[in-house]
């Protein structure tokens, strides 16, 4: 999928804003623009977490 991501992102950008807001449009967006992953050794923000 990684090699096709730029083309996939271009196709997503051509979708109408109305269609992008649908459930399927949001699913397609999650594939086109996945959340970044954290790998061991990556720099991270330092802070406290409160529950």
XYZ file of N, CA and C in Angstrom:
153
model
N 0.817 -1.192 0.000
C 0.000 0.000 0.000
C 0.861 1.256 0.000
N 2.009 1.207 0.664
C 2.853 2.384 0.806
C 3.238 2.968 -0.550
N 3.529 2.135 -1.530
C 3.943 2.646 -2.843
C 2.777 3.308 -3.583
N 1.553 2.957 -3.248
C 0.382 3.531 -3.900
C -0.210 4.710 -3.126
N 0.333 4.986 -1.943
C -0.262 6.011 -1.075
C -0.374 7.379 -1.762
N 0.661 7.900 -2.471
C 0.501 9.221 -3.103
C -0.658 9.270 -4.107
N -0.821 8.235 -4.890
C -1.920 8.186 -5.858
C -3.251 8.090 -5.124
N -3.298 7.273 -4.090
C -4.508 7.103 -3.285
C -4.900 8.431 -2.647
N -3.921 9.186 -2.144
C -4.193 10.483 -1.532
C -4.729 11.477 -2.567
N -4.202 11.429 -3.784
C -4.693 12.314 -4.843
C -6.136 11.986 -5.195
N -6.444 10.710 -5.262
C -7.820 10.306 -5.565
C -8.767 10.725 -4.442
N -8.323 10.592 -3.203
C -9.142 11.023 -2.070
C -9.405 12.525 -2.150
N -8.387 13.302 -2.506
C -8.523 14.758 -2.596
C -9.534 15.162 -3.669
N -9.745 14.328 -4.665
C -10.693 14.624 -5.738
C -12.137 14.329 -5.338
N -12.323 13.609 -4.234
C -13.678 13.318 -3.761
C -14.318 14.608 -3.271
N -15.614 14.720 -3.423
C -16.307 15.913 -2.941
C -16.240 15.957 -1.416
N -16.277 17.166 -0.856
C -16.241 17.331 0.603
C -17.428 16.620 1.241
N -18.555 16.636 0.565
C -19.746 15.964 1.078
C -19.497 14.470 1.222
N -18.877 13.869 0.213
C -18.601 12.438 0.248
C -17.523 12.124 1.277
N -16.533 13.010 1.443
C -15.467 12.789 2.423
C -16.021 12.743 3.842
N -17.143 13.398 4.081
C -17.741 13.435 5.417
C -18.587 12.206 5.737
N -18.814 11.346 4.764
C -19.602 10.142 5.014
C -18.768 9.131 5.791
N -19.416 8.099 6.304
C -18.720 7.049 7.045
C -17.667 6.376 6.164
N -18.044 6.073 4.925
C -17.085 5.437 4.005
C -15.953 6.389 3.643
N -16.281 7.663 3.492
C -15.255 8.652 3.185
C -14.229 8.762 4.297
N -14.685 8.715 5.533
C -13.782 8.781 6.677
C -12.916 7.519 6.770
N -13.484 6.386 6.400
C -12.711 5.143 6.377
C -11.609 5.236 5.316
N -11.966 5.742 4.142
C -10.975 5.906 3.072
C -9.879 6.865 3.527
N -10.265 7.942 4.218
C -9.283 8.908 4.724
C -8.298 8.241 5.689
N -8.794 7.326 6.525
C -7.913 6.652 7.480
C -6.874 5.788 6.784
N -7.193 5.277 5.600
C -6.223 4.511 4.817
C -5.281 5.439 4.052
N -5.797 6.551 3.553
C -4.980 7.486 2.779
C -3.996 8.243 3.662
N -4.425 8.563 4.886
C -3.612 9.354 5.806
C -3.570 8.663 7.172
N -2.848 7.534 7.275
C -2.825 6.809 8.550
C -2.124 7.605 9.642
N -2.509 7.336 10.868
C -1.860 7.984 12.006
C -0.408 7.513 12.088
N 0.494 8.409 12.450
C 1.899 7.995 12.558
C 2.072 6.973 13.675
N 3.002 6.070 13.482
C 3.282 5.051 14.494
C 4.579 5.408 15.211
N 4.690 4.953 16.418
C 5.877 5.198 17.237
C 6.705 3.917 17.257
N 7.966 4.069 16.980
C 8.877 2.933 17.001
C 9.826 3.078 18.190
N 10.403 1.982 18.621
C 11.371 2.018 19.707
C 12.536 2.918 19.323
N 12.897 3.822 20.213
C 13.999 4.737 19.964
C 13.569 6.080 19.406
N 12.287 6.229 19.038
C 11.788 7.516 18.534
C 11.737 8.537 19.655
N 11.962 9.801 19.315
C 11.824 10.883 20.284
C 10.365 11.026 20.677
N 10.150 11.246 21.958
C 8.783 11.404 22.463
C 8.724 12.629 23.366
N 7.560 13.198 23.494
C 7.354 14.290 24.435
C 7.384 13.719 25.851
N 7.976 14.457 26.762
C 8.052 14.029 28.141
C 6.979 14.747 28.947
N 6.220 14.011 29.705
C 5.172 14.640 30.508
C 4.545 13.633 31.455
N 3.637 14.116 32.259
C 2.926 13.278 33.205
C 1.540 12.953 32.681
N 1.096 11.752 32.905
C -0.248 11.345 32.530
C -1.089 11.213 33.788
N -2.253 11.774 33.753
C -3.169 11.721 34.885
C -4.372 10.891 34.506
N -4.777 10.033 35.412
C -5.962 9.210 35.183
C -7.119 9.741 35.956
